[in-house]
Short mmCIF file of C-alpha atoms in Angstrom, two decimals:
data_model
loop_
_atom_site.label_atom_id
_atom_site.label_comp_id
_atom_site.label_asym_id
_atom_site.label_seq_id
_atom_site.Cartn_x
_atom_site.Cartn_y
_atom_site.Cartn_z
CA MET A 1 -38.86 6.05 36.81
CA GLY A 2 -36.61 4.70 39.61
CA ILE A 3 -33.21 5.81 37.91
CA ASP A 4 -30.89 7.00 41.03
CA VAL A 5 -29.05 10.25 39.23
CA VAL A 6 -26.41 10.31 41.34
CA MET A 7 -25.03 6.96 39.99
CA VAL A 8 -25.50 7.70 36.67
CA ALA A 9 -24.16 11.42 37.19
CA THR A 10 -21.47 8.72 38.39
CA PHE A 11 -21.14 6.53 35.95
CA MET A 12 -21.51 9.66 33.35
CA ALA A 13 -18.33 10.93 35.28
CA ALA A 14 -16.21 7.84 35.23
CA VAL A 15 -16.02 7.68 31.76
CA ALA A 16 -15.47 11.02 30.74
CA THR A 17 -12.48 10.89 33.54
CA PHE A 18 -11.54 7.08 31.15
CA ALA A 19 -11.53 9.33 27.86
CA VAL A 20 -9.58 11.86 28.94
CA ILE A 21 -6.77 9.33 30.36
CA VAL A 22 -7.34 8.38 26.85
CA ALA A 23 -7.17 11.87 24.98
CA ILE A 24 -3.68 11.75 26.88
CA TYR A 25 -1.72 8.67 26.52
CA ALA A 26 -2.93 9.03 22.55
CA ALA A 27 -1.18 12.90 22.67
CA THR A 28 1.03 11.97 24.60
CA THR A 29 3.06 8.96 23.18
CA VAL A 30 2.77 9.71 19.36
CA ARG A 31 5.80 8.17 18.13
CA ASP A 32 7.71 9.43 14.32
CA PRO A 33 7.01 6.71 12.06
CA MET A 34 9.91 7.28 10.06
CA ALA A 35 12.16 7.77 12.94
CA LYS A 36 12.97 3.77 13.36
CA ARG A 37 13.41 3.62 9.44
CA VAL A 38 15.71 6.66 9.08
CA LYS A 39 18.12 5.46 11.79
CA ALA A 40 18.30 1.91 10.89
CA LEU A 41 18.70 3.96 6.95
CA ASN A 42 22.01 6.10 8.63
CA GLU A 43 22.89 3.13 10.44
CA ARG A 44 22.88 0.42 6.51
CA ARG A 45 24.93 3.55 5.20
CA GLU A 46 27.73 4.11 7.39
CA GLN A 47 28.32 0.52 7.36
CA LEU A 48 28.12 0.49 3.81
CA LYS A 49 30.82 3.13 3.96
CA ALA A 50 33.15 1.77 6.51
CA GLY A 51 32.94 -2.16 4.89
CA ILE A 52 30.73 -2.87 8.10
CA VAL A 53 29.06 -6.19 8.26
CA ALA A 54 26.96 -6.33 10.82
CA SER A 55 28.50 -8.08 13.96
CA THR A 56 25.47 -8.16 16.57
CA SER A 57 24.50 -12.23 16.79
CA LYS A 58 21.34 -12.07 16.75
CA ARG A 59 21.06 -10.19 13.43
CA ARG A 60 23.33 -12.87 12.37
CA ARG A 61 21.42 -15.43 13.02
CA ASN A 62 17.77 -13.83 11.94
CA ILE A 63 20.12 -13.09 8.42
CA SER A 64 20.79 -16.98 8.75
CA ASN A 65 17.81 -18.15 9.21
CA LYS A 66 15.92 -16.23 6.55
CA ASN A 67 18.91 -16.91 4.28
CA GLU A 68 18.11 -20.62 5.17
CA VAL A 69 13.97 -20.51 4.49
CA ALA A 70 14.95 -18.61 1.06
CA ASP A 71 17.44 -20.88 0.43
CA LYS A 72 15.74 -24.27 1.16
CA VAL A 73 12.53 -22.90 -0.90
CA ARG A 74 14.86 -21.83 -4.19
CA SER A 75 16.22 -25.59 -3.56
CA LEU A 76 12.89 -26.97 -3.77
CA LEU A 77 11.98 -24.67 -6.26
CA GLY A 78 15.03 -25.64 -8.68
CA SER A 79 14.37 -28.89 -8.37
CA LEU A 80 10.71 -28.73 -9.46
CA LYS A 81 12.11 -27.00 -12.12
CA MET A 82 9.85 -23.73 -11.80
CA LEU A 83 12.72 -21.03 -11.20
CA GLN A 84 12.97 -18.84 -14.10
CA ALA A 85 14.85 -15.50 -13.26
CA GLU A 86 12.14 -13.62 -15.46
CA GLN A 87 9.68 -14.85 -13.11
CA VAL A 88 11.94 -14.09 -9.66
CA GLU A 89 13.33 -10.54 -10.83
CA LYS A 90 8.80 -10.02 -12.10
CA ALA A 91 8.10 -10.73 -8.11
CA GLN A 92 10.96 -9.46 -6.41
CA ARG A 93 10.46 -5.19 -8.11
CA LYS A 94 6.51 -6.18 -7.74
CA LEU A 95 7.94 -6.73 -3.68
CA MET A 96 10.24 -4.01 -4.08
CA GLN A 97 6.64 -1.49 -5.33
CA ALA A 98 5.20 -2.74 -2.41
CA GLY A 99 6.89 -1.07 0.53
CA ILE A 100 9.01 -4.83 1.18
CA ARG A 101 12.54 -5.07 0.95
CA SER A 102 13.61 -8.30 1.24
CA LYS A 103 14.05 -10.47 -2.06
CA ASP A 104 14.16 -13.63 -0.53
CA LEU A 105 10.26 -13.30 0.19
CA ALA A 106 9.97 -13.46 -3.93
CA PHE A 107 10.92 -17.16 -3.68
CA VAL A 108 8.13 -17.30 -1.47
CA VAL A 109 5.19 -15.75 -3.67
CA ILE A 110 6.52 -18.60 -6.42
CA PHE A 111 6.43 -21.11 -3.63
CA ALA A 112 2.78 -19.64 -2.36
CA ARG A 113 1.82 -19.33 -5.73
CA LEU A 114 2.81 -23.66 -5.92
CA VAL A 115 0.84 -24.80 -2.19
CA LEU A 116 -2.08 -22.77 -1.88
CA PRO A 117 -4.17 -24.01 -5.41
CA ILE A 118 -2.63 -27.62 -3.73
CA VAL A 119 -4.00 -27.13 -0.13
CA PHE A 120 -7.27 -24.92 -0.52
CA GLY A 121 -7.79 -26.89 -3.87
CA SER A 122 -7.52 -30.33 -1.59
CA ILE A 123 -10.11 -28.86 1.00
CA VAL A 124 -12.53 -28.23 -1.15
CA ILE A 125 -12.70 -31.18 -3.38
CA VAL A 126 -12.62 -33.30 -0.94
CA GLY A 127 -15.24 -31.12 1.02
CA VAL A 128 -17.27 -30.92 -1.60
CA TYR A 129 -16.95 -34.39 -3.47
CA PHE A 130 -16.38 -36.90 -0.51
CA LEU A 131 -17.88 -35.34 2.67
CA ASP A 132 -20.82 -34.17 1.09
CA TRP A 133 -20.94 -30.54 2.37
CA PHE A 134 -23.99 -28.90 0.16
CA PRO A 135 -26.25 -31.84 -0.64
CA GLU A 136 -28.76 -29.22 -2.42
CA TRP A 137 -25.99 -28.22 -4.74
CA GLY A 138 -26.07 -29.54 -8.12
CA PRO A 139 -22.74 -30.00 -10.29
CA VAL A 140 -22.11 -27.48 -12.01
CA LYS A 141 -22.20 -25.43 -8.72
CA ARG A 142 -19.40 -27.89 -7.10
CA TYR A 143 -17.97 -27.65 -10.31
CA GLY A 144 -17.66 -23.56 -10.07
CA LEU A 145 -16.77 -23.62 -6.56
CA THR A 146 -13.69 -25.61 -6.92
CA ALA A 147 -12.79 -24.00 -10.15
CA PHE A 148 -13.33 -20.59 -8.12
CA SER A 149 -10.95 -22.16 -4.65
CA LEU A 150 -8.06 -22.91 -7.62
CA ILE A 151 -8.15 -19.89 -9.34
CA GLY A 152 -8.37 -17.40 -6.10
CA SER A 153 -6.16 -19.40 -4.42
CA TYR A 154 -3.49 -19.44 -6.93
CA LYS A 155 -3.87 -15.43 -7.27
CA ALA A 156 -3.85 -14.65 -4.00
CA PRO A 157 -0.35 -13.41 -3.70
CA ASP A 158 -0.93 -11.14 -6.68
CA ILE A 159 -3.91 -9.98 -5.50
CA TRP A 160 -2.26 -8.84 -2.23
CA LEU A 161 1.73 -8.08 -3.33
CA LYS A 162 -1.01 -5.36 -6.52
CA ASN A 163 -3.33 -4.22 -3.49
CA LYS A 164 -0.21 -2.94 -1.53
CA ILE A 165 1.72 -1.57 -4.20
CA SER A 166 -1.87 0.14 -5.04
CA LYS A 167 -1.93 1.32 -1.55
CA ARG A 168 1.32 2.16 -1.55
CA SER A 169 1.24 4.39 -4.93
CA ASN A 170 -1.68 6.19 -3.73
CA ALA A 171 0.13 7.29 -0.47
CA VAL A 172 3.00 8.54 -2.51
CA ARG A 173 0.91 10.61 -5.31
CA LYS A 174 -0.54 12.20 -2.64
CA GLY A 175 2.61 13.42 -1.29
CA LEU A 176 4.50 13.84 -4.36
CA PRO A 177 3.36 17.90 -5.49
CA ASP A 178 4.65 18.71 -1.77
CA ALA A 179 7.88 17.02 -2.33
CA LEU A 180 8.65 18.49 -5.05
CA ASP A 181 7.85 22.34 -3.92
CA LEU A 182 10.15 21.86 -1.05
CA LEU A 183 12.55 20.54 -2.88
CA VAL A 184 12.77 23.18 -5.14
CA ILE A 185 12.53 25.53 -1.68
CA CYS A 186 15.92 23.26 -0.74
CA ALA A 187 17.71 23.79 -4.24
CA GLU A 188 16.61 26.93 -4.65
CA ALA A 189 18.76 27.55 -0.59
CA GLY A 190 22.11 26.26 -2.79
CA LEU A 191 21.49 22.82 -0.39
CA THR A 192 22.90 19.41 -2.71
CA VAL A 193 20.88 16.99 -4.10
CA ASP A 194 21.33 14.31 -1.70
CA ALA A 195 20.72 16.70 1.14
CA ALA A 196 17.83 17.64 -0.36
CA PHE A 197 16.27 14.74 -0.94
CA ASN A 198 17.48 13.89 2.91
CA ARG A 199 15.91 17.13 4.36
CA VAL A 200 12.30 16.60 2.33
CA ALA A 201 12.24 12.81 4.03
CA ARG A 202 13.12 14.13 7.56
CA GLU A 203 9.91 17.19 6.76
CA LEU A 204 7.53 14.52 5.27
CA GLY A 205 7.98 11.89 7.22
CA LYS A 206 5.18 12.33 10.03
CA ALA A 207 2.89 13.12 7.08
CA TYR A 208 3.56 10.92 3.68
CA PRO A 209 5.90 8.17 5.91
CA GLU A 210 6.08 6.19 2.64
CA LEU A 211 6.89 9.15 0.40
CA GLY A 212 9.81 9.47 2.87
CA ASP A 213 11.33 6.58 3.41
CA GLU A 214 11.40 6.14 -0.49
CA PHE A 215 13.31 9.89 -0.70
CA ALA A 216 15.31 8.83 2.49
CA LEU A 217 16.87 5.79 0.96
CA THR A 218 17.22 7.53 -2.70
CA SER A 219 19.32 10.01 -0.33
CA ILE A 220 21.13 7.35 1.18
CA GLU A 221 21.87 5.90 -2.44
CA LEU A 222 23.21 8.87 -3.57
CA GLY A 223 25.74 9.67 -0.72
CA PHE A 224 27.42 5.94 -1.73
CA LEU A 225 26.85 5.09 -4.88
CA THR A 226 29.57 5.78 -7.93
CA ASP A 227 26.70 6.32 -10.03
CA ARG A 228 23.99 9.05 -9.32
CA ARG A 229 21.94 7.49 -12.10
CA SER A 230 21.51 4.04 -10.59
CA ALA A 231 20.10 6.07 -7.66
CA PHE A 232 17.80 8.22 -9.45
CA GLU A 233 16.57 5.31 -11.44
CA ASN A 234 15.87 3.00 -8.66
CA LEU A 235 13.32 4.95 -7.14
CA ALA A 236 11.71 4.85 -10.60
CA ASN A 237 11.56 1.08 -10.16
CA ARG A 238 10.41 1.03 -6.30
CA ILE A 239 7.33 3.37 -6.80
CA ASP A 240 4.55 2.17 -9.79
CA LEU A 241 3.80 5.81 -10.27
CA GLU A 242 4.34 7.71 -13.92
CA ALA A 243 4.39 10.85 -11.83
CA VAL A 244 7.56 9.52 -10.19
CA ARG A 245 9.09 8.25 -13.41
CA GLY A 246 8.27 11.83 -14.92
CA VAL A 247 10.70 13.45 -11.84
CA VAL A 248 13.51 10.81 -12.23
CA THR A 249 13.84 11.86 -15.73
CA THR A 250 13.80 15.19 -15.25
CA MET A 251 16.64 14.70 -11.90
CA ILE A 252 18.91 12.50 -14.69
CA GLN A 253 17.93 15.68 -17.25
CA THR A 254 19.71 18.40 -15.27
CA GLU A 255 22.40 16.33 -13.93
CA LYS A 256 23.48 15.36 -17.24
CA TYR A 257 23.98 18.56 -18.98
CA GLY A 258 23.36 21.35 -15.70
CA THR A 259 20.41 22.41 -16.53
CA PRO A 260 18.20 24.61 -13.47
CA LEU A 261 17.14 21.84 -10.94
CA ALA A 262 14.72 24.47 -9.43
CA SER A 263 12.88 25.94 -12.59
CA ALA A 264 12.68 22.10 -14.10
CA LEU A 265 10.84 20.12 -10.24
CA ARG A 266 8.47 23.72 -10.01
CA VAL A 267 7.07 22.79 -13.43
CA LEU A 268 6.66 19.19 -12.43
CA ALA A 269 4.90 20.54 -9.19
CA ALA A 270 2.96 22.38 -10.49
CA GLU A 271 1.83 20.51 -13.56
CA PHE A 272 1.27 17.48 -10.66
CA ARG A 273 -0.53 19.89 -8.40
CA ASN A 274 -2.82 20.71 -11.24
CA GLU A 275 -3.41 16.71 -12.24
CA ARG A 276 -4.41 16.52 -8.24
CA MET A 277 -7.35 18.84 -9.34
CA MET A 278 -8.85 17.16 -12.34
CA ARG A 279 -8.27 13.95 -10.27
CA ALA A 280 -10.82 15.43 -7.84
CA GLU A 281 -12.81 16.85 -10.33
CA GLU A 282 -13.49 13.63 -12.13
CA LYS A 283 -14.59 11.94 -8.83
CA ALA A 284 -17.35 15.32 -8.25
CA ALA A 285 -18.72 14.91 -11.78
CA ARG A 286 -19.30 11.20 -11.26
CA LEU A 287 -21.09 11.40 -7.65
CA PRO A 288 -24.21 12.39 -9.12
CA ALA A 289 -24.08 9.27 -12.08
CA ILE A 290 -23.37 7.33 -8.60
CA MET A 291 -26.02 8.72 -6.63
CA THR A 292 -28.75 7.79 -8.63
CA VAL A 293 -29.26 4.24 -8.11
CA PRO A 294 -28.96 5.12 -4.37
CA LEU A 295 -31.34 7.60 -5.03
CA ILE A 296 -33.71 5.57 -7.00
CA LEU A 297 -33.26 2.57 -4.03
CA PHE A 298 -33.98 4.16 -0.63
CA ILE A 299 -34.31 8.05 -0.78
CA LEU A 300 -37.13 8.06 -3.49
CA PRO A 301 -39.74 5.33 -1.94
CA VAL A 302 -38.84 6.71 1.33
CA LEU A 303 -39.80 10.62 -0.22
CA PHE A 304 -42.90 9.40 -2.07
CA ILE A 305 -44.98 7.65 1.84
CA VAL A 306 -44.15 10.32 3.65
CA ILE A 307 -45.71 12.45 0.79
CA LEU A 308 -48.43 9.70 -1.09
CA GLY A 309 -49.36 7.97 2.68
CA PRO A 310 -51.10 11.11 4.63
CA ALA A 311 -52.99 11.39 1.20
CA SER A 312 -53.71 8.08 0.52
CA CYS A 313 -55.01 7.57 4.12
CA SER A 314 -57.03 9.79 3.34
CA ILE A 315 -58.58 8.95 0.34
CA SER A 316 -59.23 5.48 1.37
CA ASP A 317 -61.05 6.70 4.71
CA ASN A 318 -63.30 8.63 2.65
CA LEU A 319 -63.75 6.01 0.23
CA PHE A 320 -65.05 3.49 2.94
CA LYS A 321 -66.94 5.44 5.52
#
């Protein structure tokens, strides 16, 4: 057929060698996603204990630049009388639940709600009504496109934050039963609560980096906050999950009344595992209903063609002989 077998074999050997090199590189350069974060949190804890502010000029410059941008946005929103304490607090809480630690970005989110509708709405209005982008469209479609661009650009920051919160909450929910089991083991081994949280954060950092991040931050707050209740409440505020609020309530009650921590966490871990199993069973029960539409549209017509096609061909041949 005119194919050089040696050339094909050489090409396949080159491809296989390249794949082996990529696999070796990927296996040898795996980094711990929690190492950098935990190191930064530990450094911050030491700085807070000693009362030391970051001394490097680069960090000062970055912090000052961020503060200047946030101050400019804050002053602009304040001059427009669009800055409300409740609105800022709500945006800051959403940012924390999305895993973004900077509270100054709350002003950027509020500012984006103001700027994006003006920018995108102006572009769409000029393009549709002045530049005649869609000449075949009627007035209803043009008005719908304009309204959709205005509403969508206004809701875009909230949708983005909601998506990040949902992804992070789902990632935390998956690892919560395992984390509670490890907390039970640490409590039965005699570790303190902050040491147990730190240990669980190190063990689960690779498998569940979001949950390890939150537990590491809680461990640090338990180490330097005067009120341990505040550290647990901060954990509940940073994660938008009812299960985490239940864990926090249990931790606060055990701290207050001196009840056994291991037994309470064991019960919670069993409940969360049962809940996870029920969610899996619910998804499996919805599968037949979800598969009905693809079955009717794609599988059954092909099946009918395969089964009835030969019969119809033979019938047509016999009838038109």
